[in-house]
CSV table of C-alpha atoms and ligand atoms in Angstrom, one decimal:
chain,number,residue,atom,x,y,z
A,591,UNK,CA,5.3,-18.9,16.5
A,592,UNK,CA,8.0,-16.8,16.0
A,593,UNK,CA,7.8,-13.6,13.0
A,594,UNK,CA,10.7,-11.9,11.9
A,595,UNK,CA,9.5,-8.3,11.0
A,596,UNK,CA,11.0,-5.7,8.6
A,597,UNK,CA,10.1,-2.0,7.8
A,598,UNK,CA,8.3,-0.6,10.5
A,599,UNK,CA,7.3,2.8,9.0
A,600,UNK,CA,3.9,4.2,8.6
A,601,UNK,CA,2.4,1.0,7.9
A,602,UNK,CA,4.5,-1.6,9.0
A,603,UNK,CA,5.0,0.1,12.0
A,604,UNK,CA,1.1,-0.3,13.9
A,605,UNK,CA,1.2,-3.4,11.4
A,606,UNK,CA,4.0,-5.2,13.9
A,607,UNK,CA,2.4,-3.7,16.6
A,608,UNK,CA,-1.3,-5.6,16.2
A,609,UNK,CA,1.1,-8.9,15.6
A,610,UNK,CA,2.9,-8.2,19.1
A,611,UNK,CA,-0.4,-7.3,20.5
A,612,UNK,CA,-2.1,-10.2,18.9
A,613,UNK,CA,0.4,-12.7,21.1
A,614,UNK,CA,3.2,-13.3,18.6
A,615,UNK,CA,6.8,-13.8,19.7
A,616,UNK,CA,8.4,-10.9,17.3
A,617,UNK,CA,11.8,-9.5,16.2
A,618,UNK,CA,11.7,-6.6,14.0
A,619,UNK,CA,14.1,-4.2,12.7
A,620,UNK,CA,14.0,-1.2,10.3
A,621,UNK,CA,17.0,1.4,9.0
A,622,UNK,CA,15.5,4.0,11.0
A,623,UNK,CA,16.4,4.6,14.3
A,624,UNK,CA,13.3,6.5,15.1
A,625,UNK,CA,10.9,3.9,13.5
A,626,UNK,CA,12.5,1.1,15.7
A,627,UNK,CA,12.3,3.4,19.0
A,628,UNK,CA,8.3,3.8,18.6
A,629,UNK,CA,8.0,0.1,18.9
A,630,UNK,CA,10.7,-0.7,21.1
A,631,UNK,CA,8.5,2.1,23.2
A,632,UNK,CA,5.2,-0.9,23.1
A,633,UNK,CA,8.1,-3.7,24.2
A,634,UNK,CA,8.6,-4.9,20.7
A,635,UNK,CA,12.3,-6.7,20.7
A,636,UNK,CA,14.2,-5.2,18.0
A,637,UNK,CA,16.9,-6.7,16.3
A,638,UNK,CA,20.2,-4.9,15.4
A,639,UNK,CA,19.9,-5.9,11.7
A,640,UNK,CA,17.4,-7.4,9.1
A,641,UNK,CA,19.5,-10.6,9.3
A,642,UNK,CA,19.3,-10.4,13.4
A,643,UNK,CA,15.7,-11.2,13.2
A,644,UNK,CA,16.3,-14.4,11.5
A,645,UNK,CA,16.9,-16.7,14.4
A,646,UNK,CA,14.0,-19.5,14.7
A,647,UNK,CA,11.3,-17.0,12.7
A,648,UNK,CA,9.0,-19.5,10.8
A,649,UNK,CA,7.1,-16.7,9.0
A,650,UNK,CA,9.2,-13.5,7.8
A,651,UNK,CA,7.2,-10.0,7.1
A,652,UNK,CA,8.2,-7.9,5.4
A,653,UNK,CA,6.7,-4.0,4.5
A,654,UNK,CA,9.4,-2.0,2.5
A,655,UNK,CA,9.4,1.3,0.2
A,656,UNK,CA,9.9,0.0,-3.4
A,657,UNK,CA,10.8,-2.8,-5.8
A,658,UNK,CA,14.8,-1.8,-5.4
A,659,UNK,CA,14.6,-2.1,-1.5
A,660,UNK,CA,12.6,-5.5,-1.8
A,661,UNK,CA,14.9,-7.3,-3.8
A,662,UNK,CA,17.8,-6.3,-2.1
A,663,UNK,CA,16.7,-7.4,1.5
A,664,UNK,CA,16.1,-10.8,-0.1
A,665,UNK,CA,18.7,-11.2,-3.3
A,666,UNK,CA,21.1,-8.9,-2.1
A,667,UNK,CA,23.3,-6.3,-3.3
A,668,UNK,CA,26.4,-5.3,-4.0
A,669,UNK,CA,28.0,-8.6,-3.6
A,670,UNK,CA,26.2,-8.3,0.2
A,671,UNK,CA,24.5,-11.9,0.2
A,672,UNK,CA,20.0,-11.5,0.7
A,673,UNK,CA,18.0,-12.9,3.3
A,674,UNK,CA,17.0,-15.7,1.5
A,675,UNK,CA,20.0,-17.4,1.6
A,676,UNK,CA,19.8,-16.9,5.5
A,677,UNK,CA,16.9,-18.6,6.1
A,678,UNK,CA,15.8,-21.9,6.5
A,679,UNK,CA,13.9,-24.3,4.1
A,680,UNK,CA,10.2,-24.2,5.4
A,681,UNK,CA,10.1,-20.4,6.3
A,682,UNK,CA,7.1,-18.4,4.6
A,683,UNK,CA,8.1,-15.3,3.5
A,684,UNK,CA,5.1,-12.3,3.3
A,685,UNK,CA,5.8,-9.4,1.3
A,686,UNK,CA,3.1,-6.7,1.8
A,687,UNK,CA,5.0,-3.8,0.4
A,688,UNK,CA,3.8,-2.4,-3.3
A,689,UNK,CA,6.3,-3.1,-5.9
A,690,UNK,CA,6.3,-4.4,-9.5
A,691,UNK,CA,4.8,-7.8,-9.9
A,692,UNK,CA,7.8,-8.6,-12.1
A,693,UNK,CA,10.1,-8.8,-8.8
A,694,UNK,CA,7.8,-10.2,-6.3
A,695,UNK,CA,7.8,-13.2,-9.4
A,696,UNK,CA,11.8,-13.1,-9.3
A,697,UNK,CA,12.2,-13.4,-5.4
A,698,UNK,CA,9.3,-15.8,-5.5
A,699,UNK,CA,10.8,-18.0,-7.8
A,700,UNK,CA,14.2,-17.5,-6.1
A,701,UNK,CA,12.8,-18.7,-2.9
A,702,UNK,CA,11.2,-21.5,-4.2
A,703,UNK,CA,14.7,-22.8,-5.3
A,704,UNK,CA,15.9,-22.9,-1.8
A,705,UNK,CA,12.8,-24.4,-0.1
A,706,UNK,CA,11.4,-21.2,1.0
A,707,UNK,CA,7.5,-19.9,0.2
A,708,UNK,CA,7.6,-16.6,-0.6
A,709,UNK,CA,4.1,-15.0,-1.4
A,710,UNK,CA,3.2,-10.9,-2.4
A,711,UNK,CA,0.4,-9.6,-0.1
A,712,UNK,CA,0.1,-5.6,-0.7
A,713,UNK,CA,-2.4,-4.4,1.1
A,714,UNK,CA,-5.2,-1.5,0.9
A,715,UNK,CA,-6.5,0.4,3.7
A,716,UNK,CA,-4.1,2.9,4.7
A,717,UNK,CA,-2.4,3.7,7.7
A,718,UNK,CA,-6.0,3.5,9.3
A,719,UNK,CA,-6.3,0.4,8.1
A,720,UNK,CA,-3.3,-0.7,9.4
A,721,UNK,CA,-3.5,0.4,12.9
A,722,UNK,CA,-6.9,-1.1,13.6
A,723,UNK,CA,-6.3,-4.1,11.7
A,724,UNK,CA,-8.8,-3.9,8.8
A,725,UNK,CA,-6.3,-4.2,6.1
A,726,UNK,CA,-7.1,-5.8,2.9
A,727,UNK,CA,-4.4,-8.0,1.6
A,728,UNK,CA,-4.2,-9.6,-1.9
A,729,UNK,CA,-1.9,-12.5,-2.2
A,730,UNK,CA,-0.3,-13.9,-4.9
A,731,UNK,CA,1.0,-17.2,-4.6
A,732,UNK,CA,-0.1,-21.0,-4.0
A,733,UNK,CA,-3.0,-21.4,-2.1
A,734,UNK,CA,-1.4,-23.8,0.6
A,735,UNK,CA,0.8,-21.2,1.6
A,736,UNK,CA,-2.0,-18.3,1.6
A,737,UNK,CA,-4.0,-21.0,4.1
A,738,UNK,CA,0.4,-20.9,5.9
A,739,UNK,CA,0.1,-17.1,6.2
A,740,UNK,CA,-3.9,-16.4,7.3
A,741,UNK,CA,-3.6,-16.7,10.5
A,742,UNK,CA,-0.9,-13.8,10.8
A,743,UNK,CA,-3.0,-11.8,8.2
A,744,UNK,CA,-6.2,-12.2,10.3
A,745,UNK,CA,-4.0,-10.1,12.8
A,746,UNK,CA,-3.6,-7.1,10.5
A,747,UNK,CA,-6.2,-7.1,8.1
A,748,UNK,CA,-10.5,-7.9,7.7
A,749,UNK,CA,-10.3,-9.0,4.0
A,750,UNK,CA,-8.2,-11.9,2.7
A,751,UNK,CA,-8.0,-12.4,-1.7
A,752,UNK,CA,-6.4,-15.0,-3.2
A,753,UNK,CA,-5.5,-12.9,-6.5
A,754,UNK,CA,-3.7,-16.1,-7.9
A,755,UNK,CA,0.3,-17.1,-8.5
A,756,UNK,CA,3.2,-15.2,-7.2
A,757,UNK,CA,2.8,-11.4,-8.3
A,758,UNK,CA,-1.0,-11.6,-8.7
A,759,UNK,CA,-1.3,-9.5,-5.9
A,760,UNK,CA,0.6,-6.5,-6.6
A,761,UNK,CA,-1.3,-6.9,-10.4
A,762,UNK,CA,-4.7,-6.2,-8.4
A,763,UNK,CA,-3.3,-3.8,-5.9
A,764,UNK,CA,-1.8,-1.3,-9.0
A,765,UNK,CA,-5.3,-2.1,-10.9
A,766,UNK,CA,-7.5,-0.8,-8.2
A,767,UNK,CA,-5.1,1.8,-7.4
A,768,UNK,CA,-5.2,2.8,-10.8
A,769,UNK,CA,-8.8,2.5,-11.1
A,770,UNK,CA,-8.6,4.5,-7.9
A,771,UNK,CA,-6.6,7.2,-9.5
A,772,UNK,CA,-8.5,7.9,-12.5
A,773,UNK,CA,-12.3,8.0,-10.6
A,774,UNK,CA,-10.3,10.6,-8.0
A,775,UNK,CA,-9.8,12.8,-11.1
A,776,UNK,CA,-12.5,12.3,-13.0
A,777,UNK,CA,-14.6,13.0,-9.6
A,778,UNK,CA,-12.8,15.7,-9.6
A,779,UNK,CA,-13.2,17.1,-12.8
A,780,UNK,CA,-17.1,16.9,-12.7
A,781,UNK,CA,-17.4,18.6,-9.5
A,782,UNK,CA,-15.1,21.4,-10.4
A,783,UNK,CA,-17.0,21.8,-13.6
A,784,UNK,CA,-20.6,22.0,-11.2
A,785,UNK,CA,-19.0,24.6,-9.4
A,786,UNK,CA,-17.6,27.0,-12.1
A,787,UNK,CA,-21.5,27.2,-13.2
A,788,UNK,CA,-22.6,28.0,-10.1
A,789,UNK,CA,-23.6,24.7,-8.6
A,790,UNK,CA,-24.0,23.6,-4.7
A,791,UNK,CA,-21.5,21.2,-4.6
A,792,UNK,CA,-23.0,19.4,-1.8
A,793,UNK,CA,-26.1,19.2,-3.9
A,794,UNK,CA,-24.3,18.1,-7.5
A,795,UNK,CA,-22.2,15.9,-4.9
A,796,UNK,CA,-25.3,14.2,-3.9
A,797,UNK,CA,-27.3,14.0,-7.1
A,798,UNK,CA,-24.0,12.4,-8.9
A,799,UNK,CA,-24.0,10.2,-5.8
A,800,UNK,CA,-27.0,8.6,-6.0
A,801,UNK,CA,-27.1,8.4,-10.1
A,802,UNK,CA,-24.9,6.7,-12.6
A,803,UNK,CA,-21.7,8.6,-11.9
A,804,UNK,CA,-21.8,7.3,-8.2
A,805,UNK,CA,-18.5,6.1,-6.9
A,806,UNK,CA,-16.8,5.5,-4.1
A,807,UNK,CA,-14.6,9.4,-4.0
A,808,UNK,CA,-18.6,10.2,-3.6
A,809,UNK,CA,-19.3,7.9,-1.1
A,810,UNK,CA,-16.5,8.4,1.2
A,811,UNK,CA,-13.6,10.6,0.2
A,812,UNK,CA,-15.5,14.0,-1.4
A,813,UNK,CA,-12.2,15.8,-2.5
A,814,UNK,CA,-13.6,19.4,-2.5
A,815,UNK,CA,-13.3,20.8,1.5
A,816,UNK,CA,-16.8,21.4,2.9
A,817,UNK,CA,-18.2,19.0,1.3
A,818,UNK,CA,-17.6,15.9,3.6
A,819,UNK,CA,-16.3,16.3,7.1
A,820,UNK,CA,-13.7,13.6,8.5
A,821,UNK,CA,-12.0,13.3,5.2
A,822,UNK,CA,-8.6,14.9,4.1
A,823,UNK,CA,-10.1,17.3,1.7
A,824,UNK,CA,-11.8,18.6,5.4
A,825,UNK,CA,-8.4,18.8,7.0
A,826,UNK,CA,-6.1,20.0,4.7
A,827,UNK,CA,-5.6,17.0,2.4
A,828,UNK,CA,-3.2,15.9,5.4
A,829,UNK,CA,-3.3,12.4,6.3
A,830,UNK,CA,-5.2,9.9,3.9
A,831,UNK,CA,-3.3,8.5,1.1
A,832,UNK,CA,-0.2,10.9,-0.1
A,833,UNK,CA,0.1,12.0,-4.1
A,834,UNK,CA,3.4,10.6,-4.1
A,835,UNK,CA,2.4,7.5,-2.9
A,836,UNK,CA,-0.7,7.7,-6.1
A,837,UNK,CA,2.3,8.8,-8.4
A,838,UNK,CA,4.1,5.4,-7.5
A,839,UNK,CA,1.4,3.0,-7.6
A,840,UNK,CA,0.4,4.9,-11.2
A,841,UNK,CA,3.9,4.1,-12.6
A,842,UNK,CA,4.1,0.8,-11.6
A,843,UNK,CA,0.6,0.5,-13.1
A,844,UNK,CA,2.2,1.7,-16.3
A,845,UNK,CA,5.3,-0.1,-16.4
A,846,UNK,CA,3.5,-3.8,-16.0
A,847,UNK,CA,1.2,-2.6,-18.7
A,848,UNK,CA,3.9,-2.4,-20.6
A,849,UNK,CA,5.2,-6.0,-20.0
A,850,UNK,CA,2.2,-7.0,-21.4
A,851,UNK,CA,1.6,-5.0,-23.7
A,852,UNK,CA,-2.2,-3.6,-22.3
A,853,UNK,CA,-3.5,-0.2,-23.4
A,854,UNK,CA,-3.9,2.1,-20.2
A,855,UNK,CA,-4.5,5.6,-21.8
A,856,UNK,CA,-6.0,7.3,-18.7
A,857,UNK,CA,-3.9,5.4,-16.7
A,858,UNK,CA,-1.0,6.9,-18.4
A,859,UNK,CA,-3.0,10.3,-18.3
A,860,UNK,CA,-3.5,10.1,-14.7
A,861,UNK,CA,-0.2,9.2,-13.8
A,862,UNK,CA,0.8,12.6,-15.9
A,863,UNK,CA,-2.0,14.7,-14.0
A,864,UNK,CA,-0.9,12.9,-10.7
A,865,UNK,CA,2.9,14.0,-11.5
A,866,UNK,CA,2.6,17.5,-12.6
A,867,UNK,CA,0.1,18.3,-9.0
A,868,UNK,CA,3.4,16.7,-7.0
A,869,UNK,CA,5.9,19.0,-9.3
A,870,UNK,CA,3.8,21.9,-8.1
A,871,UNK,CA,4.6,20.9,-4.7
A,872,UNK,CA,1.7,19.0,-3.9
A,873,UNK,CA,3.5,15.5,-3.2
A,874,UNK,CA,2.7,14.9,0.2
A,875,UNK,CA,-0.5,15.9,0.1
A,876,UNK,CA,-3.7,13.0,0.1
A,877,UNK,CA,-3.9,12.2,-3.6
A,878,UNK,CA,-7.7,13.8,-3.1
A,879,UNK,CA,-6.2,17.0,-3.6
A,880,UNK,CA,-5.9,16.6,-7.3
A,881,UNK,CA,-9.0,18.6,-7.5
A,882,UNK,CA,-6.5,21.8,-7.4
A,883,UNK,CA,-5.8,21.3,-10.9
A,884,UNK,CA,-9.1,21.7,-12.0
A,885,UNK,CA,-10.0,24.9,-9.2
A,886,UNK,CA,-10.8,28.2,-10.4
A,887,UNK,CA,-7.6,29.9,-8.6
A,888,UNK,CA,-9.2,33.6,-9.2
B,1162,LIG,P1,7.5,4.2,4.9
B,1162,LIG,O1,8.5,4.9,4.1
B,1162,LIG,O2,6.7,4.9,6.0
B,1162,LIG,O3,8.1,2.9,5.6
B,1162,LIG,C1,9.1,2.1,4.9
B,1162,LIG,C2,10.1,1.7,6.0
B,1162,LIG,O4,11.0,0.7,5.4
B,1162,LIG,C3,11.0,2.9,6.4
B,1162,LIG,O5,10.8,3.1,7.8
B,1162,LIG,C4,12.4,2.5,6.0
B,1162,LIG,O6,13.4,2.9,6.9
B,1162,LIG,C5,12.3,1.0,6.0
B,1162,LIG,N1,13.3,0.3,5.2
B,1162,LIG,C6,13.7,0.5,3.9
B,1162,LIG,N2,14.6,-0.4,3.5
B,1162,LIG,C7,14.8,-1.2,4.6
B,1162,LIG,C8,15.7,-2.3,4.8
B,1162,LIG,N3,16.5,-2.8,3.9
B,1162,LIG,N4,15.6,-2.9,6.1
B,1162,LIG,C9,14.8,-2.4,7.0
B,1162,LIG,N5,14.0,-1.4,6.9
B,1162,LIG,C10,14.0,-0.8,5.7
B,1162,LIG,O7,6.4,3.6,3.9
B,1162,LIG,P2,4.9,3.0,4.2
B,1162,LIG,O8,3.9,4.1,4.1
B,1162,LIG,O9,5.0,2.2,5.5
B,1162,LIG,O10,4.7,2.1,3.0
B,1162,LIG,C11,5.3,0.8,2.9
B,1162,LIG,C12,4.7,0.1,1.7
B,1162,LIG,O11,3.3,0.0,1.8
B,1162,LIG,C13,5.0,0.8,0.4
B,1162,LIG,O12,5.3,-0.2,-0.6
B,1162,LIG,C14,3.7,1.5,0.1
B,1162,LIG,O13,3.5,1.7,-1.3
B,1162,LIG,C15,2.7,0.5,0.6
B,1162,LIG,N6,1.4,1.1,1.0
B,1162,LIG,C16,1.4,2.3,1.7
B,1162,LIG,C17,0.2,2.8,2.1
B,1162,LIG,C18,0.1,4.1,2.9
B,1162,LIG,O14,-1.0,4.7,3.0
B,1162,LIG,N7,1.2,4.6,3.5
B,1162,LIG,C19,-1.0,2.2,1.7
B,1162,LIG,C20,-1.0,1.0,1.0
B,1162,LIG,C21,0.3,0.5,0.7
């Protein structure tokens, strides 16, 4: 089978790569010279445009920044024509990057006029996850064409969810992102509090651990350095999962609540918190350290 692949940064990059290795006749193509070059480098065939990869691709993935770049690949823009009119009646289209429900719904539905599946599957893992192929991916969209894409998704990720209709998945993604969020800062807060009085942290670490404030930050992503070793707090907050890339997920959170009309109030507040630590220059950081707001900087 043949997969046309496009966006091959930090995820989609090793994300193409486990495809290639996993057998799959591939074309991919990003903007980025550079991107393209790493996995031209592991004898990936890359295509001189997103259109380029087209020819005789049954499946199409795709892993782009944002809701603007998604819907321009695929609709178009600026009178340019999308992909979707390119391609065939019969491809499956996979979407994994993170965007607003709202337009994973629209390209869906714009697909599905022409013939062509279209389905959202954002993932969760990281770029850890993504090189060793344990992603998680929640799909929205029918069934039969979740049981179309599996097999490829078996080759990047360990967990599969069928979240429901096109844009379920990016509604779960941004609500356990923003569940996420919130437990990173309250986490946070309570361990930052421990230490102003004087406490271990390793020790209040452990006691919250293993009582009812347990959570996963506790479990395996302590955000105070020291505390946990192999985690980005332990390295400098470098790697992990950036505070820019929390911010984004956050909003996006915020703007689908407000399609719907849902209260999110530490949502909101977290997505405040979240921006003013990447105004103070903190953006590329792993979203972990958040904890700076609440330090004692004397
Ligand atoms: P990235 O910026 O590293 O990669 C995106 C790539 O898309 C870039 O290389 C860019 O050049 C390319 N691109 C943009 N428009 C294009 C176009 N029209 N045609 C071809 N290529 C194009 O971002 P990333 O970290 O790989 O994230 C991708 C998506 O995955 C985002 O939606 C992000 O929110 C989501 N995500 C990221 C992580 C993470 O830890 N990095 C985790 C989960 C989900």
């Amino acid at each position: 089978m043949k997969i046309a692949f496009i966006g091959l940064g930090n995820m989609g990059g090793p994300m193409a790569l486990n495809l290639h290795k996993a057998g799959y006749q591939l074309s991919a193509f990003d903007l980025s010279a550079a991107a393209c070059e790493v996995l031209r480098k592991e004898g990936v065939p890359i295509a001189a445009s997103a259109a380029d990869t087209l020819a005789d691709a049954e499946v199409v993935v795709s892993m782009l920044p944002a809701s603007q770049h998604v819907e321009a690949l695929y609709l178009g823009s600026e009178g340019k024509p999308g992909l979707l009119e390119k391609l065939s009646a019969g491809t499956l289209v996979i979407d994994s990057s993170t965007i607003a429900a709202s337009t994973s719904l629209k390209v869906a539905k714009a697909g599905a006029k022409r013939g062509v599946a279209v389905i959202d599957a954002p993932v969760s893992g990281g770029t850890a996850g993504a090189t060793l192929g344990t992603l998680t991916f929640m799909v929205g969209g029918s069934k039969a064409d979740l049981e179309r894409a599996r097999p490829v998704l078996e080759k990047m990720g360990s967990n599969i969810f069928h979240a429901g209709e096109a844009g379920a998945g990016q509604t779960a993604k941004i609500c356990n992102n923003m569940l996420l969020g919130i437990l990173m800062i309250g986490t946070s807060e309570a361990i930052a509090l421990g230490v102003a009085n004087g406490l271990d942290p390793k020790v209040l670490s452990e006691i919250m651990r293993r009582s009812s404030g347990g959570n996963w930050a506790l479990e395996k992503y302590n955000p105070l350095p020291g505390v946990m070793e192999n985690v980005p707090a332990f390295k400098g907050y470098a790697g992990g999962f950036g505070t820019d890339l929390m911010l984004k997920d956050l909003g996006l959170a915020q703007e689908n609540a407000g399609a719907v009309r849902a209260s999110t109030p530490l949502g909101g507040l977290a997505r405040s918190l979240y921006a003013s630590h990447s105004l103070a220059g903190h953006g590329a950081l792993d979203f972990s350290s958040v904890i700076k707001l609440f330090q004692n900087k004397s």
